Short mmCIF file of C-alpha atoms in Angstrom, two decimals:
data_model
loop_
_atom_site.label_atom_id
_atom_site.label_comp_id
_atom_site.label_asym_id
_atom_site.label_seq_id
_atom_site.Cartn_x
_atom_site.Cartn_y
_atom_site.Cartn_z
CA MET V 1 -28.95 -62.15 56.30
CA GLN V 2 -29.61 -59.74 53.40
CA VAL V 3 -31.07 -56.28 53.98
CA ASP V 4 -34.33 -57.08 52.17
CA GLU V 5 -34.80 -60.18 54.32
CA LEU V 6 -34.56 -58.03 57.44
CA LEU V 7 -37.50 -55.93 56.24
CA LYS V 8 -39.91 -58.67 55.18
CA PRO V 9 -43.14 -58.68 57.23
CA PHE V 10 -42.31 -60.21 60.59
CA PRO V 11 -43.93 -59.83 63.99
CA ILE V 12 -40.69 -59.05 65.84
CA LYS V 13 -38.93 -55.73 65.23
CA GLU V 14 -35.67 -54.76 66.89
CA PHE V 15 -35.14 -51.80 69.19
CA HIS V 16 -31.53 -50.62 69.25
CA PRO V 17 -30.04 -48.98 72.35
CA PHE V 18 -28.90 -45.40 72.85
CA PRO V 19 -25.79 -44.32 74.75
CA ARG V 20 -25.85 -42.25 77.90
CA ALA V 21 -25.87 -38.57 76.99
CA LEU V 22 -25.17 -35.13 78.43
CA LEU V 23 -27.21 -32.40 76.76
CA GLY V 24 -27.30 -28.65 77.31
CA PRO V 25 -25.18 -25.49 77.52
CA GLY V 26 -21.82 -26.20 79.14
CA ALA V 27 -21.98 -29.98 78.76
CA HIS V 28 -18.63 -30.01 76.95
CA GLU V 29 -16.90 -28.80 80.14
CA LEU V 30 -17.60 -32.20 81.70
CA ILE V 31 -15.64 -34.20 79.11
CA GLY V 32 -12.46 -34.44 81.22
CA PRO V 33 -14.15 -35.62 84.42
CA GLU V 34 -16.38 -38.02 82.48
CA ALA V 35 -13.39 -39.49 80.65
CA LEU V 36 -11.62 -40.12 83.96
CA LYS V 37 -14.73 -41.84 85.34
CA LEU V 38 -14.70 -44.10 82.30
CA GLY V 39 -11.05 -45.02 82.87
CA PHE V 40 -9.51 -43.06 80.01
CA LYS V 41 -5.75 -42.55 80.29
CA ARG V 42 -4.30 -42.03 76.82
CA THR V 43 -6.96 -40.91 74.36
CA LEU V 44 -6.97 -40.55 70.59
CA VAL V 45 -8.98 -37.46 69.67
CA MET V 46 -10.45 -37.71 66.18
CA THR V 47 -11.65 -34.57 64.43
CA SER V 48 -11.56 -32.68 61.16
CA GLY V 49 -9.67 -29.94 63.00
CA LEU V 50 -12.67 -27.56 62.99
CA ARG V 51 -10.46 -24.88 61.48
CA GLY V 52 -11.68 -21.38 62.17
CA SER V 53 -12.66 -22.25 65.72
CA ASP V 54 -10.77 -23.03 68.92
CA ILE V 55 -13.07 -25.87 69.97
CA VAL V 56 -10.56 -28.69 69.56
CA HIS V 57 -7.85 -26.75 71.38
CA LYS V 58 -10.12 -25.90 74.32
CA ILE V 59 -11.39 -29.45 74.74
CA THR V 60 -7.98 -31.12 74.42
CA GLU V 61 -6.39 -28.64 76.84
CA SER V 62 -9.18 -29.28 79.31
CA MET V 63 -8.57 -33.02 78.99
CA LYS V 64 -4.88 -32.50 79.67
CA TYR V 65 -5.72 -30.32 82.67
CA HIS V 66 -7.60 -33.29 84.11
CA GLY V 67 -4.55 -35.51 83.73
CA LEU V 68 -5.37 -37.25 80.45
CA GLU V 69 -2.78 -37.87 77.76
CA VAL V 70 -4.03 -36.76 74.35
CA VAL V 71 -3.01 -37.94 70.89
CA LEU V 72 -4.59 -35.86 68.13
CA TYR V 73 -5.74 -37.03 64.69
CA ASP V 74 -7.23 -33.97 62.98
CA LYS V 75 -7.35 -35.11 59.35
CA VAL V 76 -10.84 -36.60 59.16
CA GLU V 77 -12.45 -35.49 55.90
CA SER V 78 -16.04 -34.79 54.99
CA ASN V 79 -17.71 -38.08 54.03
CA PRO V 80 -14.94 -39.87 55.95
CA LYS V 81 -12.75 -42.08 53.82
CA ASP V 82 -11.48 -45.54 54.59
CA TYR V 83 -7.90 -44.26 54.72
CA ASN V 84 -8.88 -41.64 57.34
CA VAL V 85 -10.05 -44.50 59.53
CA MET V 86 -7.01 -46.68 58.96
CA ASP V 87 -4.54 -43.80 59.51
CA ALA V 88 -6.24 -43.14 62.85
CA VAL V 89 -6.08 -46.84 63.74
CA ALA V 90 -2.34 -46.86 63.07
CA LEU V 91 -1.85 -43.78 65.26
CA TYR V 92 -3.93 -45.35 68.03
CA GLN V 93 -1.87 -48.54 67.96
CA GLU V 94 1.50 -46.77 67.73
CA ASN V 95 0.73 -44.62 70.78
CA LYS V 96 -0.86 -47.46 72.77
CA CYS V 97 -4.05 -45.48 73.33
CA ASP V 98 -6.92 -46.90 75.34
CA SER V 99 -9.89 -44.71 74.37
CA PHE V 100 -11.39 -42.33 71.81
CA VAL V 101 -12.94 -38.88 71.78
CA SER V 102 -14.48 -37.58 68.56
CA ILE V 103 -15.14 -33.85 68.14
CA GLY V 104 -17.18 -32.54 65.23
CA GLY V 105 -20.09 -33.62 63.12
CA GLY V 106 -21.02 -36.95 61.62
CA SER V 107 -17.74 -37.32 59.77
CA SER V 108 -15.64 -37.27 62.93
CA HIS V 109 -18.01 -39.56 64.82
CA ASP V 110 -18.40 -42.02 61.94
CA ALA V 111 -14.66 -42.26 61.32
CA CYS V 112 -14.13 -42.82 65.04
CA LYS V 113 -16.74 -45.57 65.17
CA GLY V 114 -15.03 -47.31 62.26
CA ALA V 115 -11.65 -46.95 63.96
CA ARG V 116 -12.97 -48.49 67.17
CA ILE V 117 -14.33 -51.51 65.29
CA SER V 118 -11.03 -51.92 63.44
CA VAL V 119 -8.97 -51.63 66.64
CA ALA V 120 -11.14 -54.29 68.26
CA HIS V 121 -10.25 -56.62 65.38
CA ASP V 122 -6.47 -56.10 65.43
CA GLY V 123 -6.48 -53.38 62.77
CA ARG V 124 -8.48 -55.17 60.09
CA ASN V 125 -9.56 -52.92 57.22
CA VAL V 126 -12.68 -50.95 58.05
CA ASN V 127 -14.25 -51.91 54.72
CA GLU V 128 -14.56 -55.50 55.91
CA PHE V 129 -17.36 -54.50 58.27
CA GLU V 130 -19.84 -53.07 55.77
CA GLY V 131 -23.34 -54.34 56.45
CA PHE V 132 -25.27 -55.42 59.53
CA ASN V 133 -23.43 -56.46 62.72
CA LYS V 134 -20.36 -57.79 60.92
CA SER V 135 -18.04 -57.23 63.87
CA GLU V 136 -17.08 -60.34 65.81
CA ASN V 137 -15.60 -58.80 68.97
CA PRO V 138 -18.32 -57.18 71.10
CA LYS V 139 -15.76 -55.18 73.09
CA ASN V 140 -14.07 -52.14 71.62
CA PRO V 141 -12.45 -49.06 73.18
CA PRO V 142 -14.70 -46.57 75.00
CA HIS V 143 -15.73 -43.51 73.02
CA ILE V 144 -17.02 -40.05 73.95
CA ALA V 145 -18.64 -38.30 70.95
CA VAL V 146 -18.83 -34.49 71.17
CA SER V 147 -21.09 -32.90 68.55
CA THR V 148 -20.38 -29.45 67.13
CA THR V 149 -23.23 -29.50 64.61
CA ALA V 150 -26.97 -30.10 65.00
CA GLY V 151 -27.52 -32.70 62.36
CA THR V 152 -25.59 -35.91 62.59
CA GLY V 153 -27.21 -38.12 65.21
CA SER V 154 -24.14 -40.35 64.94
CA GLU V 155 -23.32 -39.73 68.59
CA THR V 156 -26.61 -41.47 69.40
CA SER V 157 -27.13 -44.18 66.78
CA TRP V 158 -25.84 -47.66 65.95
CA ALA V 159 -24.89 -46.56 62.41
CA TYR V 160 -21.84 -45.06 60.77
CA VAL V 161 -21.00 -44.22 57.15
CA ILE V 162 -17.64 -44.64 55.40
CA THR V 163 -16.49 -44.04 51.82
CA ASP V 164 -14.54 -46.93 50.31
CA THR V 165 -11.93 -45.38 48.00
CA THR V 166 -9.59 -48.37 47.74
CA THR V 167 -11.59 -51.41 46.62
CA ASP V 168 -12.35 -49.75 43.27
CA PRO V 169 -10.67 -46.32 43.08
CA ASP V 170 -12.55 -45.44 39.88
CA ASN V 171 -15.91 -46.09 41.55
CA PRO V 172 -15.91 -44.88 45.18
CA HIS V 173 -18.64 -46.45 47.27
CA LYS V 174 -20.21 -44.84 50.34
CA TYR V 175 -21.70 -47.46 52.61
CA VAL V 176 -23.59 -47.65 55.88
CA VAL V 177 -22.57 -49.93 58.71
CA PHE V 178 -25.20 -50.87 61.28
CA ASP V 179 -23.47 -52.41 64.27
CA ASP V 180 -24.64 -52.45 67.88
CA THR V 181 -21.04 -52.53 69.08
CA SER V 182 -20.37 -49.16 67.45
CA VAL V 183 -22.71 -47.28 69.82
CA THR V 184 -20.72 -44.63 71.65
CA THR V 185 -20.06 -44.80 75.38
CA LEU V 186 -21.16 -41.22 76.02
CA ALA V 187 -22.75 -38.58 73.79
CA VAL V 188 -22.17 -34.88 74.50
CA ASP V 189 -24.48 -32.35 72.83
CA ASP V 190 -23.78 -28.76 73.80
CA PRO V 191 -25.51 -25.98 71.82
CA VAL V 192 -22.74 -23.53 72.77
CA LEU V 193 -20.41 -25.49 70.47
CA TYR V 194 -22.75 -24.80 67.54
CA TYR V 195 -22.10 -21.06 67.64
CA ASP V 196 -19.04 -21.47 65.39
CA CYS V 197 -20.89 -23.59 62.82
CA PRO V 198 -21.04 -21.69 59.48
CA LEU V 199 -24.43 -20.36 58.47
CA ASP V 200 -24.82 -22.61 55.43
CA TYR V 201 -23.70 -25.70 57.35
CA THR V 202 -26.28 -24.94 60.02
CA ALA V 203 -28.99 -24.95 57.35
CA GLN V 204 -27.71 -28.09 55.66
CA CYS V 205 -27.35 -29.99 58.93
CA GLY V 206 -30.91 -28.96 59.76
CA PHE V 207 -32.15 -30.77 56.68
CA ASP V 208 -30.20 -33.82 57.76
CA VAL V 209 -32.36 -33.67 60.89
CA LEU V 210 -35.56 -33.30 58.85
CA ALA V 211 -34.56 -36.35 56.80
CA HIS V 212 -33.67 -38.33 59.94
CA ALA V 213 -37.11 -37.55 61.35
CA SER V 214 -39.36 -37.82 58.32
CA GLU V 215 -37.93 -41.03 56.85
CA PRO V 216 -38.69 -43.25 59.87
CA TYR V 217 -42.10 -41.59 60.17
CA VAL V 218 -43.11 -42.94 56.74
CA SER V 219 -40.81 -45.98 56.65
CA ARG V 220 -42.27 -49.33 55.71
CA LEU V 221 -40.80 -50.60 58.96
CA ASN V 222 -43.59 -48.63 60.69
CA PHE V 223 -41.76 -48.96 64.00
CA GLN V 224 -44.25 -47.60 66.53
CA PRO V 225 -41.73 -46.60 69.28
CA SER V 226 -40.03 -44.28 66.75
CA LEU V 227 -43.06 -42.38 65.52
CA GLY V 228 -43.50 -39.95 68.42
CA ASN V 229 -39.85 -38.94 68.39
CA ALA V 230 -39.91 -38.56 64.61
CA LEU V 231 -42.90 -36.24 64.61
CA HIS V 232 -41.61 -34.13 67.51
CA ALA V 233 -38.22 -33.72 65.81
CA ILE V 234 -39.99 -32.49 62.67
CA LYS V 235 -41.88 -29.96 64.79
CA LEU V 236 -38.70 -28.73 66.50
CA THR V 237 -36.89 -28.38 63.17
CA ALA V 238 -39.71 -26.36 61.63
CA GLU V 239 -39.78 -24.11 64.70
CA HIS V 240 -36.04 -23.55 65.19
CA LEU V 241 -34.01 -24.03 61.99
CA ARG V 242 -34.62 -20.57 60.55
CA GLN V 243 -33.61 -18.90 63.80
CA ALA V 244 -30.55 -21.12 64.27
CA THR V 245 -29.45 -20.33 60.70
CA TRP V 246 -29.97 -16.58 60.56
CA ASN V 247 -29.43 -15.68 64.23
CA PRO V 248 -26.62 -18.13 65.05
CA LEU V 249 -25.86 -16.79 68.54
CA ASP V 250 -29.45 -17.23 69.68
CA LEU V 251 -29.36 -19.98 72.30
CA SER V 252 -33.03 -20.96 71.94
CA GLY V 253 -32.61 -21.69 68.22
CA ARG V 254 -29.41 -23.63 68.75
CA GLU V 255 -30.82 -25.57 71.70
CA GLY V 256 -34.01 -26.34 69.79
CA MET V 257 -31.98 -27.84 66.94
CA MET V 258 -29.81 -29.74 69.43
CA TYR V 259 -32.86 -31.53 70.76
CA ALA V 260 -34.29 -31.97 67.25
CA GLN V 261 -31.19 -33.74 65.99
CA TYR V 262 -30.87 -35.90 69.10
CA ILE V 263 -34.52 -36.97 69.03
CA ALA V 264 -34.50 -37.55 65.26
CA ALA V 265 -31.54 -39.89 65.64
CA GLN V 266 -33.44 -41.86 68.25
CA ALA V 267 -36.27 -42.18 65.71
CA PHE V 268 -34.19 -43.55 62.84
CA ASN V 269 -32.01 -45.67 65.13
CA SER V 270 -34.69 -48.38 65.06
CA GLY V 271 -37.26 -46.88 62.66
CA GLY V 272 -35.13 -46.94 59.54
CA LEU V 273 -34.34 -44.47 56.77
CA GLY V 274 -35.03 -44.29 53.03
CA ILE V 275 -33.79 -42.99 49.71
CA VAL V 276 -33.28 -39.40 50.82
CA HIS V 277 -30.22 -40.84 52.52
CA SER V 278 -29.47 -43.30 49.73
CA ILE V 279 -29.34 -40.51 47.13
CA SER V 280 -27.23 -38.41 49.47
CA HIS V 281 -24.75 -41.24 49.99
CA ALA V 282 -24.42 -41.76 46.24
CA VAL V 283 -23.79 -38.09 45.45
CA SER V 284 -21.28 -37.88 48.31
CA ALA V 285 -19.49 -40.96 46.99
CA PHE V 286 -19.04 -39.44 43.54
CA TYR V 287 -18.65 -35.72 44.36
CA ASP V 288 -17.65 -35.48 48.05
CA THR V 289 -20.45 -32.97 48.68
CA HIS V 290 -21.90 -32.31 52.13
CA HIS V 291 -24.34 -34.94 53.38
CA GLY V 292 -26.84 -32.41 54.74
CA LEU V 293 -26.80 -30.42 51.51
CA ASN V 294 -27.47 -33.60 49.55
CA ASN V 295 -30.33 -34.54 51.88
CA ALA V 296 -31.88 -31.09 51.46
CA ILE V 297 -31.92 -31.34 47.68
CA ALA V 298 -33.21 -34.91 47.66
CA LEU V 299 -35.84 -34.57 50.39
CA PRO V 300 -38.64 -32.74 48.50
CA ARG V 301 -38.33 -35.10 45.53
CA VAL V 302 -38.40 -38.20 47.72
CA TRP V 303 -41.37 -36.87 49.70
CA ALA V 304 -43.27 -36.40 46.42
CA PHE V 305 -42.26 -39.92 45.33
CA ASN V 306 -43.41 -41.51 48.60
CA MET V 307 -46.63 -39.56 49.23
CA PRO V 308 -48.97 -41.85 47.24
CA VAL V 309 -48.37 -44.67 49.75
CA ALA V 310 -48.36 -42.50 52.90
CA TYR V 311 -50.73 -39.55 52.45
CA ARG V 312 -51.97 -39.68 56.05
CA ARG V 313 -48.46 -39.72 57.50
CA PHE V 314 -47.45 -36.75 55.34
CA ALA V 315 -50.62 -34.95 56.41
CA GLU V 316 -49.48 -35.40 60.01
CA ILE V 317 -46.03 -34.09 59.02
CA ALA V 318 -47.74 -30.97 57.68
CA GLN V 319 -49.37 -30.38 61.06
CA ALA V 320 -46.02 -30.85 62.81
CA MET V 321 -44.52 -28.23 60.49
CA GLY V 322 -47.14 -25.71 61.57
CA VAL V 323 -49.58 -25.99 58.67
CA ASP V 324 -53.25 -25.47 59.52
CA THR V 325 -54.74 -28.56 57.88
CA HIS V 326 -58.28 -28.04 59.21
CA GLY V 327 -60.74 -28.94 56.46
CA MET V 328 -58.07 -30.47 54.22
CA THR V 329 -58.12 -34.00 52.90
CA ASP V 330 -55.05 -36.10 53.62
CA VAL V 331 -53.93 -35.61 50.02
CA ARG V 332 -54.16 -31.83 50.22
CA ALA V 333 -52.46 -31.79 53.61
CA ALA V 334 -49.63 -34.00 52.29
CA ASP V 335 -49.15 -31.53 49.44
CA ALA V 336 -49.00 -28.77 52.05
CA ALA V 337 -46.24 -30.64 53.89
CA LEU V 338 -44.21 -30.74 50.68
CA ALA V 339 -44.77 -27.02 50.14
CA ALA V 340 -43.68 -26.33 53.73
CA ALA V 341 -40.45 -28.29 53.23
CA ILE V 342 -39.66 -26.41 50.03
CA ARG V 343 -40.37 -23.09 51.76
CA LEU V 344 -38.04 -24.04 54.60
CA LEU V 345 -35.31 -25.01 52.14
CA ARG V 346 -35.63 -21.68 50.36
CA ASP V 347 -35.87 -19.70 53.59
CA VAL V 348 -32.50 -21.03 54.79
CA GLY V 349 -30.84 -20.51 51.40
CA ILE V 350 -30.00 -24.04 50.25
CA PRO V 351 -29.39 -24.75 46.51
CA GLU V 352 -32.36 -26.46 44.89
CA ARG V 353 -30.67 -28.79 42.36
CA PHE V 354 -27.44 -30.74 42.36
CA VAL V 355 -26.25 -28.99 39.20
CA ASP V 356 -26.55 -25.70 41.11
CA VAL V 357 -23.87 -26.86 43.56
CA LYS V 358 -20.60 -25.27 42.40
CA GLN V 359 -17.14 -24.96 43.94
CA ASP V 360 -18.08 -21.63 45.53
CA THR V 361 -21.63 -22.60 46.53
CA TYR V 362 -20.97 -23.23 50.21
CA SER V 363 -18.20 -23.03 52.78
CA LYS V 364 -15.78 -25.94 53.06
CA ASN V 365 -16.93 -27.23 49.66
CA ARG V 366 -14.82 -30.21 48.53
CA LEU V 367 -15.80 -30.35 44.85
CA GLY V 368 -12.65 -31.09 42.86
CA THR V 369 -10.32 -30.77 45.85
CA GLY V 370 -9.08 -34.35 46.06
CA PRO V 371 -7.93 -36.37 47.94
CA THR V 372 -7.68 -38.89 45.09
CA LYS V 373 -7.45 -38.46 41.34
CA PHE V 374 -11.11 -39.45 41.11
CA TYR V 375 -12.17 -36.51 43.29
CA GLU V 376 -9.73 -34.11 41.66
CA ASN V 377 -11.59 -34.76 38.41
CA ALA V 378 -15.03 -34.36 40.01
CA LYS V 379 -15.08 -30.58 39.76
CA GLU V 380 -18.75 -30.20 38.87
CA ILE V 381 -21.94 -32.20 39.05
CA LYS V 382 -22.77 -32.85 35.42
CA GLY V 383 -26.34 -34.00 35.74
CA GLY V 384 -26.49 -35.97 32.48
CA ALA V 385 -27.80 -39.46 31.76
CA GLU V 386 -24.57 -41.16 32.84
CA ASP V 387 -24.69 -39.34 36.20
CA ALA V 388 -28.32 -40.29 36.75
CA ASP V 389 -27.60 -43.93 35.91
CA ARG V 390 -24.63 -44.36 38.24
CA ILE V 391 -26.31 -42.52 41.12
CA THR V 392 -29.43 -44.67 40.73
CA ARG V 393 -27.39 -47.88 40.73
CA HIS V 394 -25.63 -46.75 43.93
CA VAL V 395 -29.03 -45.93 45.51
CA LEU V 396 -30.38 -49.40 44.80
CA GLY V 397 -27.42 -50.97 46.61
CA ASP V 398 -27.64 -48.69 49.65
CA ALA V 399 -28.59 -50.18 53.03
CA CYS V 400 -31.15 -47.41 53.63
CA THR V 401 -33.18 -48.12 50.47
CA PRO V 402 -35.18 -51.17 51.65
CA GLY V 403 -36.78 -49.07 54.40
CA ASN V 404 -38.15 -46.53 51.93
CA ALA V 405 -41.93 -46.08 52.09
CA LYS V 406 -42.39 -46.93 48.41
CA GLU V 407 -40.83 -49.87 46.60
CA CYS V 408 -37.72 -48.87 44.65
CA THR V 409 -36.62 -50.12 41.23
CA PHE V 410 -34.26 -48.64 38.69
CA GLU V 411 -37.23 -47.51 36.58
CA THR V 412 -39.00 -45.75 39.46
CA VAL V 413 -35.98 -44.24 41.20
CA ARG V 414 -34.08 -42.92 38.18
CA PRO V 415 -36.64 -40.14 37.45
CA VAL V 416 -36.36 -39.04 41.09
CA VAL V 417 -32.57 -38.87 40.80
CA GLU V 418 -32.82 -37.03 37.49
CA HIS V 419 -35.13 -34.45 39.05
CA CYS V 420 -32.70 -33.99 41.95
CA LEU V 421 -29.98 -33.27 39.42
CA THR V 422 -31.74 -30.83 37.10
CA GLY V 423 -35.45 -30.51 37.94
CA ASP V 424 -37.39 -27.45 39.11
CA LEU V 425 -38.88 -27.71 42.60
CA ASP V 426 -41.91 -25.71 41.47
CA ASP V 427 -42.83 -28.66 39.24
CA LEU V 428 -43.56 -30.63 42.43
CA LEU V 429 -46.04 -28.02 43.60
CA SER V 430 -48.13 -27.83 40.43
#
């Protein structure tokens, strides 16, 4: 079944399950005992390494203390690549592992989900499973996902995102897999682990949360069970992101964003996403830039694009963001929501256009760093007509696009992409 067929008007909509979760300060200390309860013996730990922190070391040593054998794969990259997944699969098979633990943000969790699906199908290439419920074996190894950022939601959702660098090396393709068998066995969200998250990553991940919450709230799916979670996650983000960013050791800010990201993921898990994510996936595919950063830049433009078909919903978003909308029409209140999002973006110091993202713009930036010749040559975001065209084409093929509030065509989406690349945010407020 094609993506657009899934979204045609139909009286039955699908609710996708969540995994069991442990949330709160100190939750990560229960990983060893929980793994033993789940029958883990020899576990492949998948992570980016989280260099600059001792999180991976502490968790793996704790697992060993509880009698678990640990095999470490710490080479997961931002916007996880197909070869990251397949290298981990090979390591899993060589060491006869029986379980997975992922430690990190969405990249670690997504790569681990892909590896689990591949392992369950005798090591088939992860790219074969792009799309909706393409896996054929409903049983795959158990997986504990431990989040170290407040943004991803991957520890909670039935989705994961992989970059295909091998099918066409000159045109990398970042795709979304929606598969109920990829849902983790246990999610662990511990705000104490966020303390080591760099300031700019905290801000960028926060806008991933705002996108996760706002897109299902205005999605054409209009999935009623998602709407309450979506709106509450918007409220939590507006209340806590500034504090989590600029006072990173403040537990209330970190815990507020922990709940925001967890609840937002529950909203989009069945409520759908839109072209904030589609644009982000495209820019990540071509430039290997951070997903949350991309979402932050795209979000105000996509809100402005979608508002004409969802003024009332955006007016409600304004209220959730703390705007006093008393006496405002829905149109004025929707404009106020957009202004509030732009203010939040500026308050947490995120670049406003893709052409403003340079190699020294943010920590752990991957512009021009490899790992393939394509990415070595992608040293700057050009922002010209060719860039706008290829990004728009990628957006129109993305699995998140059909859920967008407003119908998307090349002619309507390209100006949005172009504005993300080079436009002035103040133009949206005039």
